[in-house]
Tab-separated table of C-alpha atoms and ligand atoms in Angstrom:
chain	number	residue	atom	x	y	z
A	1	UNK	CA	-10.026	-11.372	-20.027
A	2	UNK	CA	-8.170	-11.822	-16.726
A	3	UNK	CA	-8.131	-8.820	-14.414
A	4	UNK	CA	-5.457	-8.483	-11.780
A	5	UNK	CA	-5.344	-6.700	-8.423
A	6	UNK	CA	-2.390	-4.343	-8.273
A	7	UNK	CA	-0.908	-2.695	-5.196
A	8	UNK	CA	0.492	0.739	-6.010
A	9	UNK	CA	3.309	1.799	-3.711
A	10	UNK	CA	4.322	5.443	-4.119
A	11	UNK	CA	7.660	6.648	-2.769
A	12	UNK	CA	6.390	10.150	-1.998
A	13	UNK	CA	4.144	11.293	0.838
A	14	UNK	CA	3.632	14.721	-0.761
A	15	UNK	CA	0.028	15.694	-1.370
A	16	UNK	CA	0.681	16.990	-4.885
A	17	UNK	CA	3.113	14.187	-5.760
A	18	UNK	CA	3.808	13.880	-9.482
A	19	UNK	CA	4.700	10.227	-8.879
A	20	UNK	CA	1.278	9.488	-7.408
A	21	UNK	CA	-0.357	11.151	-10.410
A	22	UNK	CA	1.775	9.107	-12.802
A	23	UNK	CA	0.833	5.911	-10.928
A	24	UNK	CA	-2.880	6.642	-11.084
A	25	UNK	CA	-2.694	7.637	-14.759
A	26	UNK	CA	-0.794	4.455	-15.629
A	27	UNK	CA	-3.357	2.292	-13.890
A	28	UNK	CA	-6.330	4.148	-15.338
A	29	UNK	CA	-4.994	3.430	-18.825
A	30	UNK	CA	-5.140	-0.327	-18.147
A	31	UNK	CA	-8.324	-0.342	-16.069
A	32	UNK	CA	-9.846	-3.190	-18.096
A	33	UNK	CA	-6.977	-5.479	-17.093
A	34	UNK	CA	-5.697	-3.995	-13.838
A	35	UNK	CA	-7.583	-2.963	-10.732
A	36	UNK	CA	-5.199	-0.783	-8.752
A	37	UNK	CA	-5.255	0.494	-5.204
A	38	UNK	CA	-2.681	2.639	-3.472
A	39	UNK	CA	-1.272	0.895	-0.426
A	40	UNK	CA	-0.394	3.627	2.056
A	41	UNK	CA	3.063	3.823	3.586
A	42	UNK	CA	2.806	7.125	5.450
A	43	UNK	CA	1.670	5.580	8.737
A	44	UNK	CA	4.373	2.907	8.908
A	45	UNK	CA	6.683	3.262	11.905
A	46	UNK	CA	10.380	2.861	11.188
A	47	UNK	CA	11.169	-0.820	10.903
A	48	UNK	CA	12.872	-2.330	13.926
A	49	UNK	CA	13.748	-6.027	13.891
A	50	UNK	CA	12.875	-6.233	17.579
A	51	UNK	CA	9.204	-5.785	16.639
A	52	UNK	CA	9.048	-8.999	14.559
A	53	UNK	CA	7.670	-10.948	17.519
A	54	UNK	CA	4.913	-8.424	18.118
A	55	UNK	CA	4.554	-6.163	15.074
A	56	UNK	CA	2.669	-2.855	15.130
A	57	UNK	CA	-0.786	-3.027	13.562
A	58	UNK	CA	0.325	-0.752	10.721
A	59	UNK	CA	2.875	-3.411	9.671
A	60	UNK	CA	0.177	-6.109	9.743
A	61	UNK	CA	-2.160	-3.943	7.639
A	62	UNK	CA	0.558	-3.159	5.091
A	63	UNK	CA	1.734	-6.771	4.803
A	64	UNK	CA	-1.830	-8.023	4.387
A	65	UNK	CA	-2.581	-5.556	1.582
A	66	UNK	CA	0.578	-6.394	-0.344
A	67	UNK	CA	0.091	-10.140	0.184
A	68	UNK	CA	-3.415	-9.912	-1.295
A	69	UNK	CA	-2.207	-8.271	-4.522
A	70	UNK	CA	-1.398	-10.051	-7.799
A	71	UNK	CA	1.343	-7.545	-8.594
A	72	UNK	CA	3.035	-4.389	-7.379
A	73	UNK	CA	3.556	-1.098	-9.151
A	74	UNK	CA	6.259	1.031	-7.547
A	75	UNK	CA	6.321	4.661	-8.628
A	76	UNK	CA	8.908	6.749	-6.892
A	77	UNK	CA	10.833	9.972	-6.872
A	78	UNK	CA	14.576	9.978	-6.419
A	79	UNK	CA	15.962	11.552	-3.267
A	80	UNK	CA	19.663	12.368	-3.403
A	81	UNK	CA	20.190	9.816	-6.163
A	82	UNK	CA	18.559	7.054	-4.162
A	83	UNK	CA	15.268	5.558	-2.952
A	84	UNK	CA	13.352	7.856	-0.546
A	85	UNK	CA	13.670	6.594	3.020
A	86	UNK	CA	9.910	6.142	3.429
A	87	UNK	CA	9.812	3.715	0.515
A	88	UNK	CA	12.864	1.762	1.620
A	89	UNK	CA	11.251	1.470	5.046
A	90	UNK	CA	8.092	0.034	3.442
A	91	UNK	CA	10.163	-2.442	1.434
A	92	UNK	CA	11.912	-3.563	4.610
A	93	UNK	CA	8.618	-3.870	6.508
A	94	UNK	CA	7.189	-6.113	3.772
A	95	UNK	CA	10.292	-8.275	3.673
A	96	UNK	CA	10.075	-9.507	7.268
A	97	UNK	CA	9.722	-11.594	9.432
A	98	UNK	CA	12.425	-13.687	7.782
A	99	UNK	CA	10.944	-16.271	5.418
A	100	UNK	CA	7.580	-14.528	5.274
A	101	UNK	CA	8.287	-11.725	2.809
A	102	UNK	CA	5.116	-10.524	1.116
A	103	UNK	CA	7.133	-9.414	-1.937
A	104	UNK	CA	8.215	-12.929	-2.873
A	105	UNK	CA	7.288	-13.800	-6.493
A	106	UNK	CA	5.063	-10.747	-6.998
A	107	UNK	CA	5.381	-9.443	-10.535
A	108	UNK	CA	6.346	-5.776	-10.387
A	109	UNK	CA	7.162	-2.670	-12.359
A	110	UNK	CA	9.364	0.152	-11.148
A	111	UNK	CA	8.704	3.631	-12.487
A	112	UNK	CA	10.494	6.791	-11.402
A	113	UNK	CA	9.494	10.346	-12.233
A	114	UNK	CA	11.319	13.608	-11.658
A	115	UNK	CA	11.330	17.199	-12.851
A	116	UNK	CA	15.032	16.566	-13.545
A	117	UNK	CA	16.417	15.147	-16.758
A	118	UNK	CA	17.685	11.791	-15.415
A	119	UNK	CA	14.156	10.764	-14.408
A	120	UNK	CA	15.093	9.179	-11.095
A	121	UNK	CA	17.358	6.577	-12.676
A	122	UNK	CA	19.369	6.178	-9.442
A	123	UNK	CA	16.320	5.490	-7.283
A	124	UNK	CA	14.838	3.217	-9.922
A	125	UNK	CA	17.880	0.972	-10.046
A	126	UNK	CA	18.465	1.028	-6.321
A	127	UNK	CA	14.932	-0.272	-5.882
A	128	UNK	CA	15.559	-2.883	-8.581
A	129	UNK	CA	18.520	-4.126	-6.548
A	130	UNK	CA	16.227	-4.776	-3.583
A	131	UNK	CA	13.578	-6.340	-5.839
A	132	UNK	CA	16.099	-8.840	-7.200
A	133	UNK	CA	17.029	-9.878	-3.685
A	134	UNK	CA	13.328	-10.124	-2.799
A	135	UNK	CA	12.649	-12.480	-5.734
A	136	UNK	CA	10.251	-10.161	-7.518
A	137	UNK	CA	10.047	-10.623	-11.289
A	138	UNK	CA	10.444	-6.996	-12.385
A	139	UNK	CA	9.417	-5.812	-15.846
A	140	UNK	CA	12.486	-4.846	-17.870
A	141	UNK	CA	11.064	-2.851	-20.738
A	142	UNK	CA	10.085	-0.195	-21.576
A	143	UNK	CA	12.533	1.396	-19.146
A	144	UNK	CA	10.690	3.902	-17.012
A	145	UNK	CA	12.840	6.858	-16.004
A	146	UNK	CA	10.419	9.696	-16.620
A	147	UNK	CA	12.296	12.990	-16.817
A	148	UNK	CA	11.018	16.580	-17.050
A	149	UNK	CA	7.774	15.676	-15.271
A	150	UNK	CA	6.212	18.547	-13.323
A	151	UNK	CA	2.834	20.028	-12.462
A	152	UNK	CA	2.460	21.229	-16.072
A	153	UNK	CA	2.486	17.602	-17.246
A	154	UNK	CA	-1.018	17.124	-15.775
A	155	UNK	CA	-4.393	18.713	-16.347
A	156	UNK	CA	-6.514	20.176	-13.546
A	157	UNK	CA	-7.963	16.726	-12.840
A	158	UNK	CA	-4.485	15.263	-12.346
A	159	UNK	CA	-4.486	13.333	-15.639
A	160	UNK	CA	-1.510	13.361	-17.989
A	161	UNK	CA	-1.813	15.824	-20.832
A	162	UNK	CA	-1.490	14.538	-24.382
A	163	UNK	CA	2.109	14.263	-25.558
A	164	UNK	CA	5.168	11.987	-25.530
A	165	UNK	CA	5.038	11.438	-21.749
A	166	UNK	CA	1.446	10.229	-21.915
A	167	UNK	CA	2.384	7.962	-24.856
A	168	UNK	CA	5.258	6.460	-22.863
A	169	UNK	CA	3.076	5.907	-19.804
A	170	UNK	CA	0.489	4.265	-22.053
A	171	UNK	CA	3.086	1.824	-23.368
A	172	UNK	CA	4.256	1.149	-19.801
A	173	UNK	CA	0.681	0.490	-18.804
A	174	UNK	CA	0.135	-2.067	-21.587
A	175	UNK	CA	3.503	-3.706	-20.977
A	176	UNK	CA	2.847	-4.016	-17.253
A	177	UNK	CA	-0.597	-5.577	-17.765
A	178	UNK	CA	1.017	-8.056	-20.214
A	179	UNK	CA	3.829	-8.745	-17.738
A	180	UNK	CA	1.523	-9.512	-14.818
A	181	UNK	CA	-0.555	-11.765	-17.050
A	182	UNK	CA	2.533	-13.560	-18.378
A	183	UNK	CA	3.852	-14.321	-14.892
A	184	UNK	CA	0.506	-15.578	-13.592
A	185	UNK	CA	-0.249	-17.559	-16.740
A	186	UNK	CA	3.199	-19.239	-16.643
A	187	UNK	CA	2.635	-20.230	-13.022
A	188	UNK	CA	-0.750	-21.689	-13.908
A	189	UNK	CA	0.774	-23.719	-16.745
A	190	UNK	CA	3.673	-24.953	-14.632
A	191	UNK	CA	1.593	-25.800	-11.569
A	192	UNK	CA	1.496	-29.540	-10.844
A	193	UNK	CA	-1.743	-31.027	-12.213
B	201	LIG	C1	14.731	15.799	-4.496
B	201	LIG	N1	14.613	15.831	-5.881
B	201	LIG	C2	15.478	15.101	-6.665
B	201	LIG	N2	15.265	14.923	-8.012
B	201	LIG	C3	16.090	14.143	-8.750
B	201	LIG	O1	15.854	13.969	-9.948
B	201	LIG	N3	17.171	13.530	-8.182
B	201	LIG	C4	17.460	13.658	-6.868
B	201	LIG	O2	18.427	13.078	-6.406
B	201	LIG	C5	16.603	14.478	-6.069
B	201	LIG	N4	16.836	14.633	-4.733
B	201	LIG	C6	15.870	15.189	-3.928
B	201	LIG	C7	15.999	15.121	-2.541
B	201	LIG	C8	14.992	15.610	-1.742
B	201	LIG	C9	15.125	15.476	-0.236
B	201	LIG	C10	13.841	16.209	-2.313
B	201	LIG	C11	12.728	16.735	-1.424
B	201	LIG	C12	13.714	16.300	-3.665
B	201	LIG	C13	13.486	16.550	-6.518
B	201	LIG	C14	12.295	15.631	-6.697
B	201	LIG	O3	12.446	14.884	-7.879
B	201	LIG	C15	11.019	16.473	-6.789
B	201	LIG	O4	10.814	17.155	-5.571
B	201	LIG	C16	9.806	15.615	-7.116
B	201	LIG	O5	8.703	16.439	-7.380
B	201	LIG	C17	9.480	14.664	-5.979
B	201	LIG	O6	8.492	13.756	-6.398
B	201	LIG	P1	6.968	13.901	-5.946
B	201	LIG	O7	6.931	14.152	-4.477
B	201	LIG	O8	6.417	15.099	-6.698
B	201	LIG	O9	6.348	12.644	-6.376
């Protein structure tokens, strides 16, 4: 069975982030097919196009880690009905210098989680808009707006408790592993012999 390296990018810097816990739970459920690592975004300076000629080392580190991955799992909260600034900054950092975007062609999934009932739908779709522009094949289904997620959704070890949320994350996990495999397998088949 093929196993793929996945970069997890979490849109929250909060220590107790529910989104980080969802990301780690999702990946743990598919550990036989996905090997996931969180790629940190908390040390990234604000992107400034002037730095393209001589980028800060944090940009180089981030770009290298994303470039090495077979796929990207974004899991993000919604801030004021949009993508948190720290995550948008990371997306912008990875997209430059022009023509050298590390997001290009990476299969991805976008998951949003919130204690609210809309489940971060606004942030999820705002991020999708950027992903389309960045030429990332993004998994369509199951849709992943996880509402009513809070500290009670997890046990003391940070794992999802049994219930409908865990079942949904399990189906997302399987679908994402299938999606990454499908994209890589199609490329292999279509590659010139
Ligand atoms: C929020 N929160 C929030 N929730 C939501 O569903 N829609 C929203 O637009 C917002 N806006 C918002 C703005 C700001 C500045 C903060 C700090 C929070 C609540 C948010 O979903 C909640 O704090 C989550 O727990 C954040 O996710 P993490 O950090 O737990 O992963």
